[in-house]
Amino acid sequence: MSMQKIGFIGLGLIGGSIAKTIKKKAPSTTLIATARHKETIIEAYESRIISNSDLLPLTAFADCDCIFLCTPVQQNLTYLEQLKTIIQPSCIITDVGSVKTDIHKAVIHLDMEKNFIGGHPMCGSEKTGFSNATDHLLENAYYILTPAFQISNSKIQKFLNLIKSLGAIPMILDYETHDYATAAISHLPHIIAASLVNLISDLDDKHETMRTIAAGGFKDITRIASSSPIMWQNICLSNQEQILRVIDSYLSSLQKIRLDIQNKASGKISTFFEEAKDYRDSMTSTTSGLYAESHIVYCDLIDEAGAIATLATIMASHNISIKNIGILHNREFEDGVLQIEFYEKESLQSALKLLSDNHYLVHKR
């Protein structure tokens, strides 16, 4: 790796995952960081990811080859202004925010275009913080780059090489195209998920019937509603124009299907679902996208003592690690089943064969 020293301002899930991946791929690279909480820095230091054990002033980043801004969108703008008089001319400043227009406008205003490449790793989790960061979160995920207009091709290539070395797939876009695309495929889904959860909360009865019978499908499409409220507040305010644009399009689409249902237009209703299915099925699953792919299998079990322990023993005897396991009493399938989640696709595939060989009835969505 041509970069010898890399700094991180903010060390949460994304910043922490980038740092852990760099340390795994290039152990000799010096990494330093500062964060809102000293405990984060201590944890990263004790994990041997960064070289400093205490919070750092921004002046400590003066000799960095690259600096990642990994704080909420609005805070990144403040740090950017402070870094202007600190960094060396060869330094590349990047961010990991999912909104690009505001920071690019700030870069132009500050005359820092020769140093800035916007970045948005299209990966993540509903979990937050350095403790949930991994050294494989970026693997096969798209990493969108939005270079400032005045930055040199050599710096762009240098940063491209860094991103490729992390196992991510770089894609270069202009910042306005990026913000419209992410408003549609990331920001709107989060708003829809949160709205749906709030709707069910409002509609539910005193016995919490809806909450009790909420099945896998509902939990799957609302999982991202567990993401950081502060982060999404920042995103909505920063990408207001593009988010409002796609919300209006979505409301129009909802109104159209509502009218078709009201009119019992069976042909149009069928086409609505068929087109959605065809487009969804056409999406490749070779990249991890915004959220890492889940490796889950559902297994019917006889309701008897020791049934779960027997299954877990079978997995363990073949060196298959289970990430999570639990009983689903209500879901799309007819009966309650055991949901088993694995860390990677290979374990899932091995488990499917092993369970079938042992005469378990398994389902995979």
XYZ file of C-alpha atoms in Angstrom:
365
model
C 0.000 0.000 0.000
C 1.471 3.347 -1.098
C -0.137 5.226 1.797
C 1.998 4.993 4.917
C -0.177 6.910 7.385
C -3.959 7.144 7.376
C -6.143 9.081 9.804
C -9.734 8.572 10.918
C -11.939 11.275 12.392
C -14.739 9.214 13.816
C -14.390 5.473 14.307
C -17.848 3.938 14.236
C -19.131 1.020 12.204
C -17.937 2.226 8.784
C -14.748 4.009 9.838
C -13.886 1.145 12.154
C -14.482 -1.440 9.434
C -12.284 0.451 6.968
C -9.545 0.747 9.598
C -9.762 -2.938 10.517
C -9.632 -3.945 6.855
C -6.606 -1.740 6.153
C -4.818 -3.207 9.166
C -5.631 -6.718 7.992
C -4.532 -6.094 4.389
C -1.540 -3.855 5.154
C -0.404 -4.362 8.776
C 2.562 -1.988 8.445
C 0.335 1.009 7.656
C 0.157 3.472 10.550
C -3.408 4.322 11.536
C -4.404 7.101 13.913
C -7.862 8.219 14.978
C -9.881 10.524 17.124
C -13.516 10.106 18.106
C -16.276 11.549 20.231
C -15.686 9.039 23.016
C -12.296 8.178 24.467
C -13.519 4.631 25.123
C -13.696 4.061 21.360
C -10.065 5.065 20.944
C -8.971 2.840 23.816
C -10.871 -0.117 22.313
C -9.294 0.449 18.887
C -5.830 0.817 20.431
C -6.169 -2.326 22.517
C -7.328 -4.147 19.384
C -4.039 -3.033 17.777
C -5.861 -1.204 14.989
C -4.625 2.336 15.725
C -1.341 3.558 17.207
C -2.723 6.200 19.583
C -4.328 5.412 22.923
C -5.904 8.796 23.591
C -7.988 11.392 21.761
C -5.921 13.436 19.308
C -5.993 17.108 18.278
C -6.463 17.675 14.557
C -2.860 18.871 14.276
C -1.799 15.241 14.771
C -3.204 14.517 11.306
C -0.859 16.944 9.544
C 1.377 14.262 8.016
C -1.358 11.822 6.985
C -1.441 10.614 3.379
C -5.211 10.197 3.633
C -7.866 11.256 6.145
C -11.284 9.605 6.425
C -14.084 11.803 7.796
C -16.442 9.333 9.466
C -18.684 11.505 11.612
C -22.288 12.541 10.839
C -22.634 14.595 7.651
C -22.932 18.017 9.274
C -20.001 17.418 11.628
C -17.791 16.452 8.684
C -18.231 19.965 7.301
C -16.839 21.471 10.502
C -13.806 19.182 10.505
C -13.173 19.900 6.840
C -12.785 23.617 7.503
C -10.414 22.989 10.417
C -8.245 20.629 8.366
C -7.677 23.127 5.557
C -4.687 24.783 7.235
C -3.313 21.542 8.689
C -2.972 19.021 5.861
C -0.081 18.731 3.433
C -0.761 19.392 -0.313
C -0.475 15.692 -1.186
C -3.087 14.614 1.373
C -6.355 13.092 0.202
C -9.401 13.903 2.313
C -12.427 11.668 1.911
C -15.664 11.026 3.753
C -17.994 8.051 4.101
C -21.310 9.920 4.219
C -24.306 8.848 2.171
C -24.990 12.444 1.061
C -22.491 14.292 -1.099
C -23.896 17.645 -2.245
C -23.334 19.593 0.992
C -19.747 18.472 1.479
C -18.835 19.094 -2.156
C -20.261 22.602 -1.941
C -18.210 23.150 1.220
C -15.083 21.842 -0.512
C -15.630 24.286 -3.389
C -16.234 27.163 -0.975
C -13.067 26.327 0.986
C -10.997 25.900 -2.191
C -10.070 22.343 -1.202
C -10.994 20.574 -4.428
C -7.407 19.492 -5.075
C -7.533 17.353 -1.942
C -11.047 15.912 -1.842
C -12.619 12.676 -3.057
C -16.088 11.983 -1.733
C -16.692 8.383 -0.711
C -19.699 6.250 0.095
C -19.155 2.565 0.928
C -22.443 0.846 0.108
C -22.421 -1.470 3.070
C -23.406 -1.368 6.671
C -25.596 -2.827 9.355
C -28.436 -1.778 11.605
C -25.827 -2.068 14.368
C -23.487 0.808 15.126
C -20.143 1.531 16.763
C -16.565 0.311 16.538
C -17.362 -2.882 18.445
C -19.602 -3.982 15.552
C -17.048 -3.097 12.859
C -15.484 -5.988 10.932
C -12.526 -6.474 8.622
C -14.780 -7.922 5.896
C -17.726 -5.512 5.830
C -16.506 -3.898 2.598
C -15.826 -7.149 0.776
C -17.510 -7.115 -2.671
C -19.496 -4.004 -1.748
C -19.794 -1.082 -4.138
C -17.814 1.925 -2.936
C -18.956 5.067 -4.720
C -16.373 7.799 -5.272
C -17.264 11.395 -6.124
C -13.966 13.172 -6.917
C -13.877 16.967 -6.758
C -13.434 18.535 -10.195
C -9.921 19.904 -9.570
C -8.298 16.870 -7.966
C -5.538 15.240 -9.995
C -5.918 11.926 -11.798
C -2.923 10.608 -9.881
C -4.683 11.164 -6.547
C -7.868 9.575 -7.879
C -5.901 6.529 -9.032
C -4.084 6.325 -5.707
C -7.360 6.311 -3.813
C -8.920 3.856 -6.268
C -6.070 1.472 -5.571
C -6.671 1.806 -1.832
C -10.375 1.006 -2.184
C -9.685 -1.969 -4.447
C -7.148 -3.299 -1.954
C -9.914 -3.423 0.668
C -11.917 -5.846 -1.467
C -14.549 -3.245 -2.400
C -15.740 -2.379 -5.915
C -15.176 1.327 -6.682
C -17.622 3.256 -8.872
C -17.105 6.891 -9.870
C -20.140 9.212 -10.049
C -20.724 12.945 -9.917
C -22.102 13.983 -6.552
C -25.568 15.042 -7.771
C -26.188 11.713 -9.520
C -25.016 9.962 -6.374
C -27.425 11.849 -4.121
C -30.450 11.166 -6.344
C -29.596 7.458 -6.652
C -29.024 6.966 -2.922
C -32.175 8.919 -2.083
C -34.075 6.282 -4.059
C -32.298 3.066 -3.081
C -31.211 3.897 0.476
C -32.825 6.945 2.027
C -36.404 6.305 0.901
C -36.343 2.630 2.048
C -35.217 3.738 5.517
C -38.037 6.281 5.671
C -40.545 3.673 4.483
C -39.311 1.113 7.021
C -39.546 3.591 9.910
C -42.953 4.808 8.723
C -44.275 1.253 8.522
C -43.066 0.414 12.021
C -44.627 3.604 13.399
C -47.864 2.842 11.532
C -48.159 -0.626 13.060
C -47.412 0.848 16.483
C -50.252 3.349 16.003
C -52.735 0.808 14.575
C -52.083 -1.999 17.061
C -54.658 -2.823 19.718
C -54.147 -2.957 23.482
C -53.280 -6.662 23.249
C -50.449 -5.860 20.783
C -51.886 -8.353 18.310
C -49.952 -6.958 15.334
C -46.670 -6.894 17.204
C -47.206 -10.481 18.379
C -47.944 -11.974 14.963
C -45.426 -9.889 13.010
C -43.693 -12.481 10.832
C -40.373 -12.784 9.069
C -41.491 -10.765 6.063
C -42.425 -7.747 8.168
C -39.234 -7.989 10.204
C -37.111 -8.334 7.058
C -38.421 -5.208 5.365
C -38.339 -3.147 8.567
C -34.949 -4.331 9.892
C -33.242 -1.100 8.843
C -35.644 0.899 11.017
C -33.285 -0.044 13.879
C -30.539 2.177 12.443
C -29.233 5.286 14.206
C -31.972 7.965 14.468
C -29.385 10.777 14.657
C -27.654 9.595 11.508
C -30.922 9.471 9.574
C -31.995 12.859 10.866
C -28.737 14.231 9.427
C -29.262 12.458 6.119
C -32.833 13.722 5.705
C -31.757 17.306 6.354
C -28.674 17.059 4.133
C -30.371 15.405 1.149
C -33.711 17.160 1.526
C -34.244 18.064 -2.138
C -33.573 14.614 -3.568
C -35.447 12.782 -0.794
C -38.555 14.919 -1.319
C -38.290 14.221 -5.041
C -38.333 10.430 -4.591
C -40.980 10.558 -1.828
C -43.308 12.343 -4.268
C -42.661 9.634 -6.861
C -43.313 6.931 -4.277
C -46.581 8.543 -3.122
C -47.697 8.684 -6.740
C -46.922 4.972 -7.119
C -48.836 4.142 -3.918
C -51.802 6.187 -5.066
C -51.850 4.305 -8.363
C -51.923 0.836 -6.775
C -54.473 2.085 -4.226
C -56.773 3.104 -7.089
C -56.295 -0.261 -8.810
C -57.199 -2.102 -5.586
C -60.217 0.162 -5.060
C -61.417 -0.558 -8.614
C -60.641 -4.287 -8.310
C -58.499 -4.006 -11.444
C -57.165 -7.564 -11.171
C -55.027 -7.334 -14.321
C -53.275 -4.153 -13.198
C -52.777 -5.542 -9.681
C -51.219 -8.697 -11.094
C -48.951 -6.663 -13.385
C -47.899 -4.520 -10.423
C -46.595 -7.541 -8.521
C -45.223 -9.325 -11.585
C -43.138 -6.321 -12.650
C -41.821 -5.896 -9.124
C -40.927 -9.588 -8.898
C -39.177 -9.613 -12.277
C -37.103 -6.518 -11.491
C -36.222 -7.747 -7.993
C -35.271 -11.190 -9.315
C -33.011 -9.556 -11.929
C -30.845 -7.963 -9.244
C -27.553 -9.774 -8.767
C -26.521 -10.911 -5.321
C -22.764 -10.898 -5.993
C -22.201 -7.759 -3.931
C -23.104 -7.077 -0.373
C -24.970 -3.861 -1.215
C -26.114 -1.533 1.527
C -26.443 -4.323 4.015
C -24.488 -7.511 4.128
C -26.319 -10.576 2.854
C -27.908 -12.688 5.565
C -27.127 -16.403 5.541
C -30.265 -17.878 7.097
C -31.983 -21.252 6.953
C -35.301 -22.277 8.484
C -35.639 -25.774 9.885
C -38.757 -27.618 11.049
C -38.206 -29.385 14.364
C -40.095 -31.940 16.385
C -41.324 -30.264 19.561
C -39.421 -32.338 22.081
C -36.763 -31.784 24.733
C -33.220 -31.590 23.386
C -34.210 -31.014 19.749
C -32.280 -27.743 19.458
C -29.286 -29.158 21.316
C -29.183 -32.134 18.930
C -29.168 -29.881 15.891
C -26.483 -27.610 17.380
C -24.340 -30.666 18.152
C -24.605 -31.831 14.543
C -23.418 -28.396 13.371
C -20.556 -28.287 15.876
C -19.357 -31.802 15.012
C -18.802 -30.619 11.442
C -17.080 -27.363 12.496
C -19.968 -25.186 11.340
C -20.280 -22.031 13.464
C -23.754 -20.664 14.168
C -24.081 -16.881 14.351
C -27.596 -16.786 15.767
C -30.407 -19.226 16.467
C -34.004 -18.791 17.573
C -37.545 -20.115 17.328
C -40.040 -18.302 15.097
C -43.583 -18.980 16.221
C -45.223 -16.937 13.499
C -43.986 -16.434 9.948
C -44.776 -17.110 6.304
C -44.426 -20.882 6.632
C -47.257 -22.953 8.055
C -45.728 -23.836 11.424
C -43.222 -22.435 13.842
C -39.641 -23.200 12.887
C -36.065 -22.778 14.018
C -34.221 -19.893 12.352
C -30.462 -20.455 12.072
C -28.084 -17.750 10.860
C -24.512 -18.413 9.748
C -21.501 -16.136 9.329
C -20.835 -16.864 5.658
C -22.386 -18.445 2.590
C -20.107 -21.501 2.679
C -21.336 -22.449 6.157
C -24.934 -22.030 5.038
C -24.413 -24.314 2.048
C -22.693 -26.952 4.186
C -25.483 -26.739 6.759
C -28.206 -27.164 4.127
C -26.634 -30.414 2.913
C -25.928 -31.648 6.435
C -29.480 -30.994 7.628
C -30.961 -32.671 4.572
C -28.682 -35.678 5.040
C -29.984 -35.935 8.604
C -33.601 -35.845 7.383
C -34.469 -32.361 8.610
C -37.004 -30.385 6.580
C -35.324 -27.103 5.646
C -36.452 -23.931 3.907
C -34.324 -21.154 2.471
C -35.676 -17.854 1.204
